[in-house]
Coordinates of C-alpha atoms in Angstrom, one line a residue:
X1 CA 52.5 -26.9 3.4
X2 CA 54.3 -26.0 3.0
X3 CA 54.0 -27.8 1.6
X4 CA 54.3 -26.5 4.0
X5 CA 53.0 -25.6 4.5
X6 CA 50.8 -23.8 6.3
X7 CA 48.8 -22.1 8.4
X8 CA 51.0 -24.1 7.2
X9 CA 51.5 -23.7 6.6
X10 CA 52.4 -23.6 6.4
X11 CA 52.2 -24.3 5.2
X12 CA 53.8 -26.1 1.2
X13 CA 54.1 -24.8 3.8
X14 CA 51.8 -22.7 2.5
X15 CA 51.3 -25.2 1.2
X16 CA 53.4 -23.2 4.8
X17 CA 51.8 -25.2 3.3
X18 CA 53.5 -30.3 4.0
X19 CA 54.9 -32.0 4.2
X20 CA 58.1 -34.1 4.2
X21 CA 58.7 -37.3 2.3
X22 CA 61.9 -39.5 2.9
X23 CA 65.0 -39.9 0.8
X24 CA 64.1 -43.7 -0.5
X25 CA 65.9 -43.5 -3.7
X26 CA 63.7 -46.0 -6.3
X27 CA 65.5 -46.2 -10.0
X28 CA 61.8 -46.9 -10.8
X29 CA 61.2 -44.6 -14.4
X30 CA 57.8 -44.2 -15.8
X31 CA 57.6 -46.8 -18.4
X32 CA 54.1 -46.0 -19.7
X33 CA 51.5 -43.9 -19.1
X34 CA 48.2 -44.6 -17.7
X35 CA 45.2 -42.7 -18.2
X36 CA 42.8 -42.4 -15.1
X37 CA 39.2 -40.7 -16.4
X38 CA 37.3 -38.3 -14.5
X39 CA 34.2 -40.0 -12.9
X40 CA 31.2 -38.7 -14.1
X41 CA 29.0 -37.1 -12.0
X42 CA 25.5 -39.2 -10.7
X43 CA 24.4 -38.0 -7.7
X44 CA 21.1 -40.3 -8.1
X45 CA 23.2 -43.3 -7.3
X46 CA 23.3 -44.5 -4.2
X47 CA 25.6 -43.2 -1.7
X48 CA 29.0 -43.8 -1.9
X49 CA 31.1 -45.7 0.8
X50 CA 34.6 -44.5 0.3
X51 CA 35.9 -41.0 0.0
X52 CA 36.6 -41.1 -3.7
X53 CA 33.6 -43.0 -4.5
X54 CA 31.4 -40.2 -2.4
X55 CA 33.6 -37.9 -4.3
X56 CA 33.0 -39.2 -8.2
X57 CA 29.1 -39.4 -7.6
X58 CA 29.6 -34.9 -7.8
X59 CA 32.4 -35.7 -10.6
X60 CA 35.3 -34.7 -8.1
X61 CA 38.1 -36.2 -6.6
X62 CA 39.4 -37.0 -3.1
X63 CA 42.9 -37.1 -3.0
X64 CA 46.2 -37.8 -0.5
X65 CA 49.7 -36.2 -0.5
X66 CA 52.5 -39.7 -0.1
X67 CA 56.1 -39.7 0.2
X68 CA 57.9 -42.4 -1.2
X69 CA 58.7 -43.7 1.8
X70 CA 55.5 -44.9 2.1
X71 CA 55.6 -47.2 -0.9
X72 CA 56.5 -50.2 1.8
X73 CA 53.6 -49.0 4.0
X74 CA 51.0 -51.9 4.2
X75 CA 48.8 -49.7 6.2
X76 CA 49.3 -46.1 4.3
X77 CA 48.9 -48.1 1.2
X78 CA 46.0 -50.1 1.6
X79 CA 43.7 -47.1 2.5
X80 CA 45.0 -45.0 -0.3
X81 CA 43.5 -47.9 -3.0
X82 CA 40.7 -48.4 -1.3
X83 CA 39.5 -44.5 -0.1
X84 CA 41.6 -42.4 -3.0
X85 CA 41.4 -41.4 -6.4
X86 CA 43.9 -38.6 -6.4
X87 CA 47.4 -38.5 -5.4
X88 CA 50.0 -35.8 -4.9
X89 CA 54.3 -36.2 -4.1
X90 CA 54.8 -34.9 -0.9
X91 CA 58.4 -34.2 -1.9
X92 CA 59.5 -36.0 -4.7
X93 CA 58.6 -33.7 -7.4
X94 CA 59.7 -30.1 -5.4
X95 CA 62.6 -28.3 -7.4
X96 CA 65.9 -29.3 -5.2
X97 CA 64.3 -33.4 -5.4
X98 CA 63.8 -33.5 -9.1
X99 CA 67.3 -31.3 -10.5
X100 CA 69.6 -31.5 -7.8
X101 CA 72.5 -30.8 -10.5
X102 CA 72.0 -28.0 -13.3
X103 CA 70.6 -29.7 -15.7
X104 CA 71.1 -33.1 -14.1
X105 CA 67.2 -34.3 -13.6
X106 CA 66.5 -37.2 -10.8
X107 CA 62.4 -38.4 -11.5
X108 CA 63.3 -41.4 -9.7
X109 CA 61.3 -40.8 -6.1
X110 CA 58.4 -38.9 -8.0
X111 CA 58.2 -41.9 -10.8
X112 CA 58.0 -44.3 -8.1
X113 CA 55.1 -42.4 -6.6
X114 CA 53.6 -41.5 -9.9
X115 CA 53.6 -45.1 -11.2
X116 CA 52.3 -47.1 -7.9
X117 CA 49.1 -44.1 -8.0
X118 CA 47.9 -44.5 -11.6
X119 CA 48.7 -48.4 -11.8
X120 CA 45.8 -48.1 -9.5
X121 CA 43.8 -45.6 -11.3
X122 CA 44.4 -42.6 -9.8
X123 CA 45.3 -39.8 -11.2
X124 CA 48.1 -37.2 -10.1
X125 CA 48.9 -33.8 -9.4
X126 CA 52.6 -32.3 -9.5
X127 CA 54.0 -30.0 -6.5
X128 CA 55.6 -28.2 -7.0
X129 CA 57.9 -26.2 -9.9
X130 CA 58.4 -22.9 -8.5
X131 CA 58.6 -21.9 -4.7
X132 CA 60.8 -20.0 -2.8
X133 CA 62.1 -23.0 -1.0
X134 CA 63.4 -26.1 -1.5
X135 CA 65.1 -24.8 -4.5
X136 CA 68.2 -26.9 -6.0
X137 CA 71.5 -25.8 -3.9
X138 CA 73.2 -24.2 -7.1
X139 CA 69.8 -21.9 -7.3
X140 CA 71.6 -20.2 -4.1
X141 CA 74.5 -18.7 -6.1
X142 CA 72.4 -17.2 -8.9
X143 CA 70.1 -14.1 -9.1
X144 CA 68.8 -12.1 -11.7
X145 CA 68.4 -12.9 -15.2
X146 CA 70.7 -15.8 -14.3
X147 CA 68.1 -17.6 -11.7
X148 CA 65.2 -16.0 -14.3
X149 CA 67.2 -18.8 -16.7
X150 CA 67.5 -21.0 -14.3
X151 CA 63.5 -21.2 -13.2
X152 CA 62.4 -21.5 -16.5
X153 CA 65.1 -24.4 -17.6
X154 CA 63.4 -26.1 -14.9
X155 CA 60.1 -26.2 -15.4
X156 CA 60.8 -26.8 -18.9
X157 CA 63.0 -30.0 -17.7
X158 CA 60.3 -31.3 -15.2
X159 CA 57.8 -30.5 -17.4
X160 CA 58.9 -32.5 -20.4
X161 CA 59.6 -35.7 -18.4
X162 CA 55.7 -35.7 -17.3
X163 CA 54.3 -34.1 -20.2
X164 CA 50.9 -35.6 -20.8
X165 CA 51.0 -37.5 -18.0
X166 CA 49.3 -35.4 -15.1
X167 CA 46.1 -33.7 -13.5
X168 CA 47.4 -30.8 -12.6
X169 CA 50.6 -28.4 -11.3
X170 CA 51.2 -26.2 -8.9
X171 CA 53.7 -24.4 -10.8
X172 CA 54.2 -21.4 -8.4
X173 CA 53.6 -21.8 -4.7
X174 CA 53.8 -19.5 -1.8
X175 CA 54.3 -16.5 -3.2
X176 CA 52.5 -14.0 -1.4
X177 CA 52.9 -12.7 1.9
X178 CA 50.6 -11.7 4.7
X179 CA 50.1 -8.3 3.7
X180 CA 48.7 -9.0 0.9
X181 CA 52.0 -8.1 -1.1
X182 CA 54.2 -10.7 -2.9
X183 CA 56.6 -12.4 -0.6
X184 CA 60.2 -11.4 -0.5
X185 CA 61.9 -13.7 -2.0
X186 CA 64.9 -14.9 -4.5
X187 CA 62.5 -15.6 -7.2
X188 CA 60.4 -12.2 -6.7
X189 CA 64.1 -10.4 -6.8
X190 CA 64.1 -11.6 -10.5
X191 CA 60.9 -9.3 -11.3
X192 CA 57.7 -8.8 -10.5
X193 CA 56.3 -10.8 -13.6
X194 CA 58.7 -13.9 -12.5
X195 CA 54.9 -15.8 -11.9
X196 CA 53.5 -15.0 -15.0
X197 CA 56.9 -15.9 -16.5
X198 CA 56.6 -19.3 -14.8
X199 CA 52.6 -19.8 -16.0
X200 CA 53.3 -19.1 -19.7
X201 CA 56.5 -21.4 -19.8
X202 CA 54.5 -24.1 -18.0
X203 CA 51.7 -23.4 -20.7
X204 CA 54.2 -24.1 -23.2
X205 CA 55.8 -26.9 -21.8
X206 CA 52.5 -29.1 -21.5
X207 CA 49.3 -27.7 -22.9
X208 CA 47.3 -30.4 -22.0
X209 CA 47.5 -30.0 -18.0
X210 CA 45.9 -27.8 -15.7
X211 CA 48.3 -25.0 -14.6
X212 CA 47.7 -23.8 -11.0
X213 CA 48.8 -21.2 -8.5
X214 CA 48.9 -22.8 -4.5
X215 CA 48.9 -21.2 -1.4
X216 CA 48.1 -20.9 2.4
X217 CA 45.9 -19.0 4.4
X218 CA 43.5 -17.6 1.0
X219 CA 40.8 -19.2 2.7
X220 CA 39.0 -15.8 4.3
X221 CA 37.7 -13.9 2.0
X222 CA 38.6 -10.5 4.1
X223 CA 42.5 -11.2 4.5
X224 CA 45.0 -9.3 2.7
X225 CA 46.4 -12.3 1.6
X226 CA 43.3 -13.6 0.1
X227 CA 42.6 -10.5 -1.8
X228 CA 46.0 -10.1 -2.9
X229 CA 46.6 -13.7 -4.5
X230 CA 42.7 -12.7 -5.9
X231 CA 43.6 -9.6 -7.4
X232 CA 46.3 -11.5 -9.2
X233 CA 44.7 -14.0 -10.9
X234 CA 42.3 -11.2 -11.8
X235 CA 44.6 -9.9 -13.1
X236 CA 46.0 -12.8 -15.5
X237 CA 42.8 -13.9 -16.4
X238 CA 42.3 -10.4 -18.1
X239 CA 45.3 -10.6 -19.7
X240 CA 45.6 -14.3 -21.2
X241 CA 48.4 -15.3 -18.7
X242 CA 47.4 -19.5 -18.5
X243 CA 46.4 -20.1 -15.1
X244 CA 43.5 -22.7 -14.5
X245 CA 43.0 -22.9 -10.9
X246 CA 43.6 -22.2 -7.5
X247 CA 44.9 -23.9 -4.6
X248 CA 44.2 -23.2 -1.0
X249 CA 46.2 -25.7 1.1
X250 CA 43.2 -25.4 3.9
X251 CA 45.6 -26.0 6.8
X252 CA 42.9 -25.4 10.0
X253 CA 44.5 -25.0 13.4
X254 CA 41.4 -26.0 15.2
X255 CA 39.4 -23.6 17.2
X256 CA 37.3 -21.5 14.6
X257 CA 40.0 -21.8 12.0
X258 CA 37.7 -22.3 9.3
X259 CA 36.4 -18.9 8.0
X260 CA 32.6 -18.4 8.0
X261 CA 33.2 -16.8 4.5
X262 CA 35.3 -20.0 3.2
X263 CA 32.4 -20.7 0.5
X264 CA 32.3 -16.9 -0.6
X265 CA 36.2 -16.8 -0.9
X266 CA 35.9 -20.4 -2.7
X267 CA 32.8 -18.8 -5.5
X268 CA 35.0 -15.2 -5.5
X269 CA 37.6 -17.0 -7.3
X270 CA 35.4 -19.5 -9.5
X271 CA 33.7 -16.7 -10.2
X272 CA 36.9 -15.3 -12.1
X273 CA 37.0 -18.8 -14.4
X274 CA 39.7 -20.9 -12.6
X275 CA 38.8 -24.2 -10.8
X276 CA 39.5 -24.3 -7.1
X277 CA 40.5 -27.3 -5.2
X278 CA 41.5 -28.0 -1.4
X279 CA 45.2 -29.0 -1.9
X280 CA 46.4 -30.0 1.5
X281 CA 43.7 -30.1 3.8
X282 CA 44.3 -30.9 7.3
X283 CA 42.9 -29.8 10.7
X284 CA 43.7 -29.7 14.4
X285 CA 42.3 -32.9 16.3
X286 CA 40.6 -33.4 13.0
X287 CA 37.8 -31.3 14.4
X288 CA 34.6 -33.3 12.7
X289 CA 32.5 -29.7 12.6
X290 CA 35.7 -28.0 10.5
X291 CA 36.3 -31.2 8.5
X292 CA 32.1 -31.4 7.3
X293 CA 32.1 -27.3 6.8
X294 CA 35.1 -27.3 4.3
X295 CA 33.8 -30.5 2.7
X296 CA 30.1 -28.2 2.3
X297 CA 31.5 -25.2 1.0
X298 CA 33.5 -27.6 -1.3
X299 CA 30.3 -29.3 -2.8
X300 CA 28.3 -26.4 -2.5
X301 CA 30.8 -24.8 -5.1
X302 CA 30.7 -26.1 -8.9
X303 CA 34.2 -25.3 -9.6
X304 CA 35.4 -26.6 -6.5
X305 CA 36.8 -29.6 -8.2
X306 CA 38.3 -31.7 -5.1
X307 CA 39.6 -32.3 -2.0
X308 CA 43.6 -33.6 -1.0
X309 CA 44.4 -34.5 2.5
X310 CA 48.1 -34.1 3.2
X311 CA 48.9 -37.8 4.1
X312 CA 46.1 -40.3 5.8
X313 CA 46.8 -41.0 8.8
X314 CA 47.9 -39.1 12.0
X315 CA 51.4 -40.6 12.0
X316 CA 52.1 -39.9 8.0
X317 CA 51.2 -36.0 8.9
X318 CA 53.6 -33.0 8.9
X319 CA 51.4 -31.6 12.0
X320 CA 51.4 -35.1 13.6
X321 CA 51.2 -34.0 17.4
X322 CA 48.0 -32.4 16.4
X323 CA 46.1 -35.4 14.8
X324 CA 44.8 -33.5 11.8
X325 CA 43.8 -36.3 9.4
X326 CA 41.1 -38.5 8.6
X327 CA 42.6 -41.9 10.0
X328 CA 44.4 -42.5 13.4
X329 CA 47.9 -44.0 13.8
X330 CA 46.2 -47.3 14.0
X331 CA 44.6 -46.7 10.1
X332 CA 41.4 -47.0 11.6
X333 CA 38.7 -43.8 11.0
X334 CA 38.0 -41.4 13.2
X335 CA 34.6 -39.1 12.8
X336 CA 35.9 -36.4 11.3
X337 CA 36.2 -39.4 8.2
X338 CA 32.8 -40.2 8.8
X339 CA 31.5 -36.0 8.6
X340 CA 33.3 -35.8 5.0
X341 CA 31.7 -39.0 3.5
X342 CA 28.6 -37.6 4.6
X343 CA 29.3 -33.9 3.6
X344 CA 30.6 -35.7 -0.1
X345 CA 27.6 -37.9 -0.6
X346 CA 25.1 -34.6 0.0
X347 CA 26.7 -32.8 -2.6
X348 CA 23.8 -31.0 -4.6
X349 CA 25.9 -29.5 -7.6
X350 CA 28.5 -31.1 -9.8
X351 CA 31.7 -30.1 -11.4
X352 CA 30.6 -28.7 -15.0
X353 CA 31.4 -31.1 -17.4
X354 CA 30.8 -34.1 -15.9
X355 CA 27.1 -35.1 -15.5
X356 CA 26.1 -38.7 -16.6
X357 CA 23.5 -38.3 -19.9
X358 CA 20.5 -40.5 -19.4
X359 CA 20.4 -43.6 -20.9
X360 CA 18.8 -43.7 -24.3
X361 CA 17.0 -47.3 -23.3
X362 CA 15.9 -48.2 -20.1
X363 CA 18.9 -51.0 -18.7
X364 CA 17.2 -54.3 -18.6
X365 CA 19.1 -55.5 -15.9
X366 CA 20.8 -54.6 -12.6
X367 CA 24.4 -53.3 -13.0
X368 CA 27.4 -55.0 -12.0
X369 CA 28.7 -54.6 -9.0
X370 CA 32.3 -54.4 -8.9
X371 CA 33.9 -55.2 -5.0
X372 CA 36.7 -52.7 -3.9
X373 CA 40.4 -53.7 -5.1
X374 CA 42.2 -54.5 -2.1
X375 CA 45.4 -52.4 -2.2
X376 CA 49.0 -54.0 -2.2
X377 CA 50.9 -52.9 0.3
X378 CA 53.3 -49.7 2.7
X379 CA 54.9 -43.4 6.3
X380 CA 58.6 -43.0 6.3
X381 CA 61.3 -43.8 8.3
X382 CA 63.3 -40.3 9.2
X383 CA 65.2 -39.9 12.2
X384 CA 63.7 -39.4 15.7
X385 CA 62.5 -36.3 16.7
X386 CA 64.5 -34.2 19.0
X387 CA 62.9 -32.8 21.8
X388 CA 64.9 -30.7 24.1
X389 CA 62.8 -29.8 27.3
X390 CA 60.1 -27.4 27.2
X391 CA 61.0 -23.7 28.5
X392 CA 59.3 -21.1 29.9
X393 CA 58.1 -19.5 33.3
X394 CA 55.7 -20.6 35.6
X395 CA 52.3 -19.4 35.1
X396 CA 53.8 -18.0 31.6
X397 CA 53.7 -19.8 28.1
X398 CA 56.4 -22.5 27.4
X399 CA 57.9 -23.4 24.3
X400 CA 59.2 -27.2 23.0
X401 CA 60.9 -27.8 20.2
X402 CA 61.0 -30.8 18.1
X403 CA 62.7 -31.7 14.4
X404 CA 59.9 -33.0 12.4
X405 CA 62.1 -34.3 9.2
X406 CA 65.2 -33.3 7.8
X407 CA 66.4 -34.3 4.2
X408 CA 70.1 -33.3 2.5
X409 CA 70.6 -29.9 3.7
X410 CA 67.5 -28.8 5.5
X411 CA 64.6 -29.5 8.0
X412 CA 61.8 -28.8 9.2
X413 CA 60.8 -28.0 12.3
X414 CA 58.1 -26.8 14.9
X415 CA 57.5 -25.6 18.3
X416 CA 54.2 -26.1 20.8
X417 CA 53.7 -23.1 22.6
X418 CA 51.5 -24.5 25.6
X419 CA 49.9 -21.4 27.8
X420 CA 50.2 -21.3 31.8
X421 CA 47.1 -20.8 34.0
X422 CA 45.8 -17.6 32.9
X423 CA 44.4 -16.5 29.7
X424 CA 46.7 -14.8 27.2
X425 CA 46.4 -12.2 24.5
X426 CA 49.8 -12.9 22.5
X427 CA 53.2 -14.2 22.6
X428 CA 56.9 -15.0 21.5
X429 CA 59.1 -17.4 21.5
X430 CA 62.7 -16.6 21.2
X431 CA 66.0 -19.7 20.2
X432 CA 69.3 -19.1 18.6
X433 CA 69.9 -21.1 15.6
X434 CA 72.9 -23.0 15.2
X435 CA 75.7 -22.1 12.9
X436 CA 74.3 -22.8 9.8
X437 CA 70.9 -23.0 9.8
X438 CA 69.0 -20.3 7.8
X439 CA 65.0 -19.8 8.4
X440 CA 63.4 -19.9 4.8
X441 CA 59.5 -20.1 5.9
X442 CA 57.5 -19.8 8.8
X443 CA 53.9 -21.0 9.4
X444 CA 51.1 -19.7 12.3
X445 CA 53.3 -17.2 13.0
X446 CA 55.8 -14.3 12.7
X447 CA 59.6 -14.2 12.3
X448 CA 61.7 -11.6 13.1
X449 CA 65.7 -12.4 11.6
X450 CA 66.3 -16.1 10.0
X451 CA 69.7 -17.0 11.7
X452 CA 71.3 -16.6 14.8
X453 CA 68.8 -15.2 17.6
X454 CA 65.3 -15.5 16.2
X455 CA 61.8 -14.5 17.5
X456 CA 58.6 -15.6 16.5
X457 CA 55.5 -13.6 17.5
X458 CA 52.1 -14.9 17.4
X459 CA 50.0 -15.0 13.8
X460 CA 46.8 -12.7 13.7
X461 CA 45.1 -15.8 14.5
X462 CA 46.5 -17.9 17.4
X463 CA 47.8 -15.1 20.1
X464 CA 44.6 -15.6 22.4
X465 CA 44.9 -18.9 24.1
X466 CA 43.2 -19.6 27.2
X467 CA 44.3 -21.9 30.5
X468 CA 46.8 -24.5 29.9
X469 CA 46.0 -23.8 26.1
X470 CA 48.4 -24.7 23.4
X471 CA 48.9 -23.8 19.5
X472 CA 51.8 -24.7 17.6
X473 CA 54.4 -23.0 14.4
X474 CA 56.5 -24.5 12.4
X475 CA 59.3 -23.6 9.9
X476 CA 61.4 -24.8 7.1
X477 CA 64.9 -24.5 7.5
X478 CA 68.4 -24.6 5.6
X479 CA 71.2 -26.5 7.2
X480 CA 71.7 -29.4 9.3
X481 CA 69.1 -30.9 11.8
X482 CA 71.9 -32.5 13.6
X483 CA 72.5 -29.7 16.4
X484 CA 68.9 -28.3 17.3
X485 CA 68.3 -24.4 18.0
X486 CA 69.3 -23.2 21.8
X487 CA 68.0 -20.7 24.0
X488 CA 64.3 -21.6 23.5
X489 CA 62.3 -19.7 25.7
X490 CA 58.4 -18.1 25.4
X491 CA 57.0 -14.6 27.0
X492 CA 53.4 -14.0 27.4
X493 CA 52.4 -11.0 25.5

């Protein structure tokens, strides 16, 4: 999400959408490298009583997004050893985290993060080399064939530091718009090949990893934006450009978010030869019917090759005022947990590759049983949110604001839009940026301008909200969090 992230995402963000780690600088490097194996597929074993373990009996995963500051989180890290086998950088590994200099490269968060997951077995999946924000400051003064040099000198940089050593990449993220068109951006300004560009470097960089393209709402089948990211892996897979899967972030802002067509969109692209994973799953009030329906179409998919949650509990998540993950603010469960341990455990296909061969001789004896690891220890500390009062008129919509997390030189932000006492079909909500502050991405919903007086309509999705209703956007920002937008108001549609 958007990240962001989004429905982010919205996502990173998408994907909109994600979404944002702390600044904890570790000097940790990666001294060695750990190799964690794909579980093969049994699904005649018993059930499994974790998320990963549920996961491995179908051969796939069930990952977590982490920041590093939640490497001195008992509580974040005791249920990622004991429920995950997956783990993705929430930050740490984005372009402006890992070269913040050209040609200056920092690994130190993303090591730290990299080398507490596969200590523990897990494997890893990078986020992300190429997205239209987030981008290393001195990106911001190039264009052309310049920033085309400067893309490439990246991933080739990041790349080489982790070379053998991951699952997966999102090397591009985000890059489409609603429309169904590619998103205006920097990057797209280079050329309109600027992804493929960014696939066959990544190709050459590390040909061992899988290479994949990450975005938000791609979930129904029917959208532009679905058919548009579709139509251009179609396209690359016909012409030997080196993309191996797709990501759909999966953000689900409650109601009936999740498509009825999520399985066909999910088999649409298998169907084209690329794995598809859910890379940053997370849903409004963790709704337990959205959570086991994702989960289904998931199993119900070969290629579908795993699930990420983006963080583990309520208070790690970028969307925390919505409670969209597995595990409350107390690490305890909540049902939707229980709904996708049940939807893991009736998988009835497997990932191709990964079934278990019989056993040439009969085992003569029970086999071990080996107790879960109990993790070592430890979300992050960022600065209070600030909440200015919410606006609005009576019987109208109102607006509140609050900073999520800032880091060095941007935020992000998002603002609950909570309906008055009669049903609505659409609205806006208008603010005035501060000096500054430049809009880069906004999620579950749409922006017109970036600075100074901004308004933000309703998405496709969320305009309808009945009595005393409420939905929320977000948005990544440029510039300092210190001074929060002004003039925040909402109008019914």
């Amino acid at each position: 999400m958007n990240d962001v992230p989004a429905p982010s995402k919205r996502l990173t963000r998408s994907s909109v959408r994600l979404l944002l780690g702390g600044a904890c600088a570790l000097a940790i490097t990666v001294t060695s490298m750990v190799v964690a194996t794909t579980a093969q597929a049994d699904l005649s074993g018993p059930p499994g009583t974790t998320l990963k373990a549920a996961a491995e009996r179908s051969g796939r995963y069930f990952g977590a997004a982490m920041g590093a500051d939640r490497l001195n989180d008992s509580g974040f890290l005791n249920i990622a050893s004991r429920e995950f086998d997956m783990m993705t950088a929430v930050n740490e590994m984005k372009p402006d985290a890992t070269e913040p200099n050209p040609g200056q490269f920092d690994f130190s968060r993303g090591d730290a993060i990299y080398n507490w997951a596969t200590q523990r077995g897990m494997r890893f999946r990078g986020h992300t080399l190429a997205w239209h924000a987030q981008q290393p400051r001195f990106w911001g003064s190039l264009s052309g064939s310049a920033l085309r040099q400067a893309m490439i000198s990246h991933i080739n940089g990041v790349m080489a530091h982790y070379k053998g050593k991951l699952y997966a990449w999102d090397v591009v993220n985000e890059a489409y718009a609603e429309n169904g068109s590619r998103r205006s951006s920097n990057l797209q300004s280079t050329g309109n090949d600027w992804i493929e560009v960014a696939f066959r470097t990544a190709r050459a960089a590390d040909p061992s990893v899988k290479l994949c393209y990450n975005d938000y709402n791609i979930e129904n089948w029917t959208y532009a934006k679905t058919q548009g990211v579709y139509n251009m892996i179609k396209d690359f897979k016909a012409r030997g450009v080196p993309v191996d899967c797709v990501g759909l972030q999966t953000h689900f802002t409650g109601g009936s978010s999740l498509p009825g067509n999520f399985q066909q969109t999910l088999s649409s692209f298998a169907a084209l030869g690329v794995d598809v994973a859910l890379t940053e799953a997370d849903v409004t009030n963790a709704s337990t019917t959205q959570y086991a329906g994702l989960t289904q179409a998931c199993m119900n998919v070969p290629r579908c090759v795993g699930i990420t949650t983006w963080g583990i509990r309520d208070s790690d998540s970028w969307r925390g005022n919505e409670n969209p993950l597995l595990f409350d603010r107390n690490s305890n469960p909540k049902p939707a947990y229980t709904s996708v341990l049940n939807a893991l455990n009736a998988a009835s296909t497997t990932v191709p590759g990964t079934t278990t061969p019989p056993p040439t001789t009969p085992p003569t004896s029970a086999p071990p049983t080996t107790p879960p690891t109990t993790p070592p220890t430890t979300p992050p500390t960022s600065e209070p949110p600030t909440t200015p009062p919410p606006t609005g008129q009576p019987g109208g919509c109102t607006a509140t604001y609050r900073t999520v997390s800032s880091w060095n030189g941007g935020f992000q932000a998002e603002i609950i839009v909570t309906n008055g006492s009669a049903a609505i079909s659409g609205w806006t909500v208008q603010l005035t940026m501060a000096s500054g502050q430049t809009i880069q991405n906004v999620w579950n919903g749409t922006n017109t301008g970036n600075s100074g007086a901004v308004s933000i309509r309703n998405a496709s999705y969320n305009g309808a909200l009945g009595p005393n209703a409420s939905t929320t956007l977000g948005f990544l920002a440029n510039g300092s969090s210190s001074t929060a937008p002004g003039n925040i108001s909402c109008a019914t549609a």
